[in-house]
mmCIF file of C-alpha atoms in Angstrom:
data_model
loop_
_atom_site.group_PDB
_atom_site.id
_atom_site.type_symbol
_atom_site.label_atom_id
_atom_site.label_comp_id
_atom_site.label_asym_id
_atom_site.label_seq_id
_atom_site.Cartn_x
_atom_site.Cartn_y
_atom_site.Cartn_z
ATOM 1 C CA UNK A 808 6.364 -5.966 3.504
ATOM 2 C CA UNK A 809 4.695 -9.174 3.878
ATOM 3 C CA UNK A 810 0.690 -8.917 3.347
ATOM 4 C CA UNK A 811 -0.328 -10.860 6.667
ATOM 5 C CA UNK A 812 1.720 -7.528 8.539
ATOM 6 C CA UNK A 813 -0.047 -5.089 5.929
ATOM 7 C CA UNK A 814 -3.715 -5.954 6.304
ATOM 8 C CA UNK A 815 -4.434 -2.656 8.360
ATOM 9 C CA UNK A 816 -7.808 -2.458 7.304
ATOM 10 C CA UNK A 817 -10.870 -4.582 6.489
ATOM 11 C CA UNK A 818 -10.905 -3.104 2.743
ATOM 12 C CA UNK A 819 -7.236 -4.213 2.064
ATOM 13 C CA UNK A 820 -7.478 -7.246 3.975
ATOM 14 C CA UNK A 821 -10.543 -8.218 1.137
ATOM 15 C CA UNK A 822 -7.916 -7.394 -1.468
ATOM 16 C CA UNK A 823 -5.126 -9.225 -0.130
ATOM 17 C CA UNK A 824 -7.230 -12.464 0.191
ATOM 18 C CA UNK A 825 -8.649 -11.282 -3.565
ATOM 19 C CA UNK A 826 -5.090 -11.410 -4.946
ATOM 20 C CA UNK A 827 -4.691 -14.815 -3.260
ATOM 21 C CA UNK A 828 -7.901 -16.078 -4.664
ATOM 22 C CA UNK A 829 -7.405 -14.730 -8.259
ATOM 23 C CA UNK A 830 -3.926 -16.533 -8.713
ATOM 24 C CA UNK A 831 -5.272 -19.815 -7.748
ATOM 25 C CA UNK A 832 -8.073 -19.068 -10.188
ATOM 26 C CA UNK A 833 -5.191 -18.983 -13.041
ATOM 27 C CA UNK A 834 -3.077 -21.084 -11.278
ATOM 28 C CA UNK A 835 -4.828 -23.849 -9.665
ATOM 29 C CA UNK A 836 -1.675 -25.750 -8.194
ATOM 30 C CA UNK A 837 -0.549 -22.888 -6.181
ATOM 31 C CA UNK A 838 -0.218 -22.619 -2.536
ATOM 32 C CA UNK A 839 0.046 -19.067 -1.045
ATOM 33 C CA UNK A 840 2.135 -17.456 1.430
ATOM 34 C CA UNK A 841 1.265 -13.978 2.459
ATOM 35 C CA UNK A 842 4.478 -13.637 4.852
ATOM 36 C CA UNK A 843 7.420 -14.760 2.434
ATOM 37 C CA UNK A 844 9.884 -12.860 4.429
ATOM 38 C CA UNK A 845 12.027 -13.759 7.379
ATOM 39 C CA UNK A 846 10.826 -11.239 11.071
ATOM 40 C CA UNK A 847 14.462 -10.977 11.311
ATOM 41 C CA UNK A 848 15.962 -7.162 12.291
ATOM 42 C CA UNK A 849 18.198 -7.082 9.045
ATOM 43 C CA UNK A 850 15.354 -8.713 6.713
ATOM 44 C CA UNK A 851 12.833 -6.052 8.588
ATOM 45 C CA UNK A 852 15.439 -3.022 7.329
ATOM 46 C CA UNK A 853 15.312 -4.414 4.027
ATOM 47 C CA UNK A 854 11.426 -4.572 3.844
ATOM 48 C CA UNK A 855 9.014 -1.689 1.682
ATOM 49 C CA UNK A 856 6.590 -0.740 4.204
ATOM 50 C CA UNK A 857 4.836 0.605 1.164
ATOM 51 C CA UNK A 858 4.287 -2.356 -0.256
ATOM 52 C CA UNK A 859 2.007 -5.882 -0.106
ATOM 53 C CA UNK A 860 4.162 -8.710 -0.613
ATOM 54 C CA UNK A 861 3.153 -12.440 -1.115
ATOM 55 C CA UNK A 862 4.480 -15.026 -2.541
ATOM 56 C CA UNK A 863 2.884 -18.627 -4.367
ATOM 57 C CA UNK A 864 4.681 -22.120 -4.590
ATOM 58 C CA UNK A 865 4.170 -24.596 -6.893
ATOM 59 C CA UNK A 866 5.193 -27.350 -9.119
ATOM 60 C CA UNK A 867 6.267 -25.628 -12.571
ATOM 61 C CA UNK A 868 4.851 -22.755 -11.558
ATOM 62 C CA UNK A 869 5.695 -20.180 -14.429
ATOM 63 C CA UNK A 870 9.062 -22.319 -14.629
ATOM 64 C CA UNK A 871 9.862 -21.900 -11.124
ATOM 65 C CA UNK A 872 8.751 -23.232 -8.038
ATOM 66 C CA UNK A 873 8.252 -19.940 -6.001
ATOM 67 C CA UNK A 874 6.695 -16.901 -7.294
ATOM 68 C CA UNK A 875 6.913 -13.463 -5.111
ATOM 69 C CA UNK A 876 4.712 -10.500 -5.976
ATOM 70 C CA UNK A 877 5.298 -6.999 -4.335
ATOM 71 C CA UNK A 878 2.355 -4.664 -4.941
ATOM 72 C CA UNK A 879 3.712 -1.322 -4.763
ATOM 73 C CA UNK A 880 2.143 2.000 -3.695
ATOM 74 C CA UNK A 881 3.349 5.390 -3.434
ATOM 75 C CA UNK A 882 3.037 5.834 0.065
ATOM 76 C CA UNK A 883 2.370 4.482 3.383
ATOM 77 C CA UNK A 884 -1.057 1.795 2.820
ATOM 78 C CA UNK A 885 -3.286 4.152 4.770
ATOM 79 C CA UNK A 886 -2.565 7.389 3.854
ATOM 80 C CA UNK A 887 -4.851 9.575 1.774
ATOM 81 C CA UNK A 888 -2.096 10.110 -0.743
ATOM 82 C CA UNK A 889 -1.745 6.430 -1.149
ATOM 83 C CA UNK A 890 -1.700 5.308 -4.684
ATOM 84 C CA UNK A 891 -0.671 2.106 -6.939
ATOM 85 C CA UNK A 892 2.688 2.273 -8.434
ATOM 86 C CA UNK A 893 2.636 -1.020 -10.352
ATOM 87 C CA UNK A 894 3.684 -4.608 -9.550
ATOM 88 C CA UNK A 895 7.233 -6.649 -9.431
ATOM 89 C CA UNK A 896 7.177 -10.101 -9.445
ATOM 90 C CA UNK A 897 9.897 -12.691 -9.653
ATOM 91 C CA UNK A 898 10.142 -16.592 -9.811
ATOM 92 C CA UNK A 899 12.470 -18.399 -8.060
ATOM 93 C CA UNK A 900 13.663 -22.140 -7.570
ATOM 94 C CA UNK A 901 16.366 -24.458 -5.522
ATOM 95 C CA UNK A 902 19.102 -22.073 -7.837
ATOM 96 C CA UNK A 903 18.183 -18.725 -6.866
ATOM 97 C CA UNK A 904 15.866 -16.504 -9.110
ATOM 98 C CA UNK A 905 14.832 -17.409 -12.368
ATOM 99 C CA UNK A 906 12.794 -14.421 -14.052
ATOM 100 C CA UNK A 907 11.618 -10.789 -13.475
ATOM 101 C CA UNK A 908 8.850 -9.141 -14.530
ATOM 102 C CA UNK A 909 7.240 -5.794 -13.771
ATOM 103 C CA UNK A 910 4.335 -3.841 -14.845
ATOM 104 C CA UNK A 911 6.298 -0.323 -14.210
ATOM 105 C CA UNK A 912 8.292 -0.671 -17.208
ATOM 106 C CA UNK A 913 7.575 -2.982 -20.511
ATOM 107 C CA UNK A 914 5.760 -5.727 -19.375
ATOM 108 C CA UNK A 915 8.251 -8.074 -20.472
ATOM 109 C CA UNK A 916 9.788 -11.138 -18.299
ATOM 110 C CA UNK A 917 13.463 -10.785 -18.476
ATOM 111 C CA UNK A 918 16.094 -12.905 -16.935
ATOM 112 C CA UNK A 919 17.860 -16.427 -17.220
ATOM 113 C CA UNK A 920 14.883 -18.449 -16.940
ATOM 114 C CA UNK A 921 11.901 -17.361 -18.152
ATOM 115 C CA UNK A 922 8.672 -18.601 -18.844
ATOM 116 C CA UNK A 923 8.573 -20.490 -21.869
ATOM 117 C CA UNK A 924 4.781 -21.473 -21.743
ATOM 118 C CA UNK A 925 3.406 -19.049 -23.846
ATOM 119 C CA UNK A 926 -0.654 -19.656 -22.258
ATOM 120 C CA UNK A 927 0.886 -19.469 -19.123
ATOM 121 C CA UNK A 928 2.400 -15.868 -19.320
ATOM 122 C CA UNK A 929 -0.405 -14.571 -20.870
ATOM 123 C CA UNK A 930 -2.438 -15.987 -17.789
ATOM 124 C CA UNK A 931 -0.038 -14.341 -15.458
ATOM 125 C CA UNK A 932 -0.348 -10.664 -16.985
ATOM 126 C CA UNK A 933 -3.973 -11.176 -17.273
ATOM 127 C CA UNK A 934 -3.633 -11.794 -13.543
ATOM 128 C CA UNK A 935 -1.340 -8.893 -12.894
ATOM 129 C CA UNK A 936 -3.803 -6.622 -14.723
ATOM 130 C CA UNK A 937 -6.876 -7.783 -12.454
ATOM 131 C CA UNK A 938 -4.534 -6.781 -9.384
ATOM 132 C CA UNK A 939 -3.470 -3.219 -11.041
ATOM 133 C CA UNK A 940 -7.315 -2.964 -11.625
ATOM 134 C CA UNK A 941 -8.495 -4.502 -7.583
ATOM 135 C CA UNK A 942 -6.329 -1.768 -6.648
ATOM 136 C CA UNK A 943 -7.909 0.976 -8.496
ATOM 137 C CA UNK A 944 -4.748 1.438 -10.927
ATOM 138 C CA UNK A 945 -5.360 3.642 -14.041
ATOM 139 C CA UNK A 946 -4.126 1.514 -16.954
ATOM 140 C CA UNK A 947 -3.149 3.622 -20.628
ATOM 141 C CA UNK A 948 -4.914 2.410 -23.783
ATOM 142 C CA UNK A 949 -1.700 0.787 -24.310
ATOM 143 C CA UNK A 950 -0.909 -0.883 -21.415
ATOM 144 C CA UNK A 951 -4.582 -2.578 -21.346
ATOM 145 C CA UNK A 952 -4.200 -4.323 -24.975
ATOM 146 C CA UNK A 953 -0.837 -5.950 -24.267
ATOM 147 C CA UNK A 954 -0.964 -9.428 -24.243
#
């Protein structure tokens, strides 16, 4: 769901601007967009409502021009019960998406395009990692040495 609609509260509307902040901090050229999604009825029934999603454009921008991140949770934002279930991004240009990547399986970019700038993907998954940690998410040993 698109973050602008998902800031219900003044502690997630610090994060949201925090996620905004920290990937023009690794990615200076950036421009964010914290409602990438049509207010259409069909795009609406397509939508996570348990999820932040935001998107950042930019010129070779992880080999793409448009990168969306959905920050997953468990359950509805406010709920007690609400916890961090990991992070999906994707980059996308004029041709339709380029790469995938997402922190609930290996950690690994996968798709027909993806980045080939090895300092830049390490930049992004050090980025993803400060989200997974803004949002209180319990990394393994594992998961916190991969580079």
């Amino acid at each position: 769901m698109n973050a602008s609609s998902q800031a219900l509260s003044i502690s997630l509307m610090r994060k949201i601007a925090n996620v905004a902040v920290m990937f023009r901090a690794e990615f200076p050229s950036a421009t964010p967009d914290l409602s990438p999604w049509l207010t259409d009825d069909i795009t609406r029934q397509q939508m996570n409502p348990s999820s932040i999603d935001l998107s950042f454009t930019g010129s070779n921008l992880l080999n793409c021009r448009c990168v969306l991140l959905q920050i997953l949770f468990s359950d509805a934002l406010l709920k007690p019960t609400c916890r961090l279930t990991g992070i999906k991004a994707s980059g996308h240009d004029h041709q339709g998406q380029c790469w995938t990547f997402s922190t609930e399986t290996d950690w690994q970019f996968a798709g027909i395009k993806p980045p080939q700038n090895l300092h830049q993907r390490k930049r992004f998954i050090y980025l993803l990692k400060q989200i997974l940690t803004l949002f209180h998410y319990p990394m393994s040993p594992s998961q916190s040495m991969l580079e």
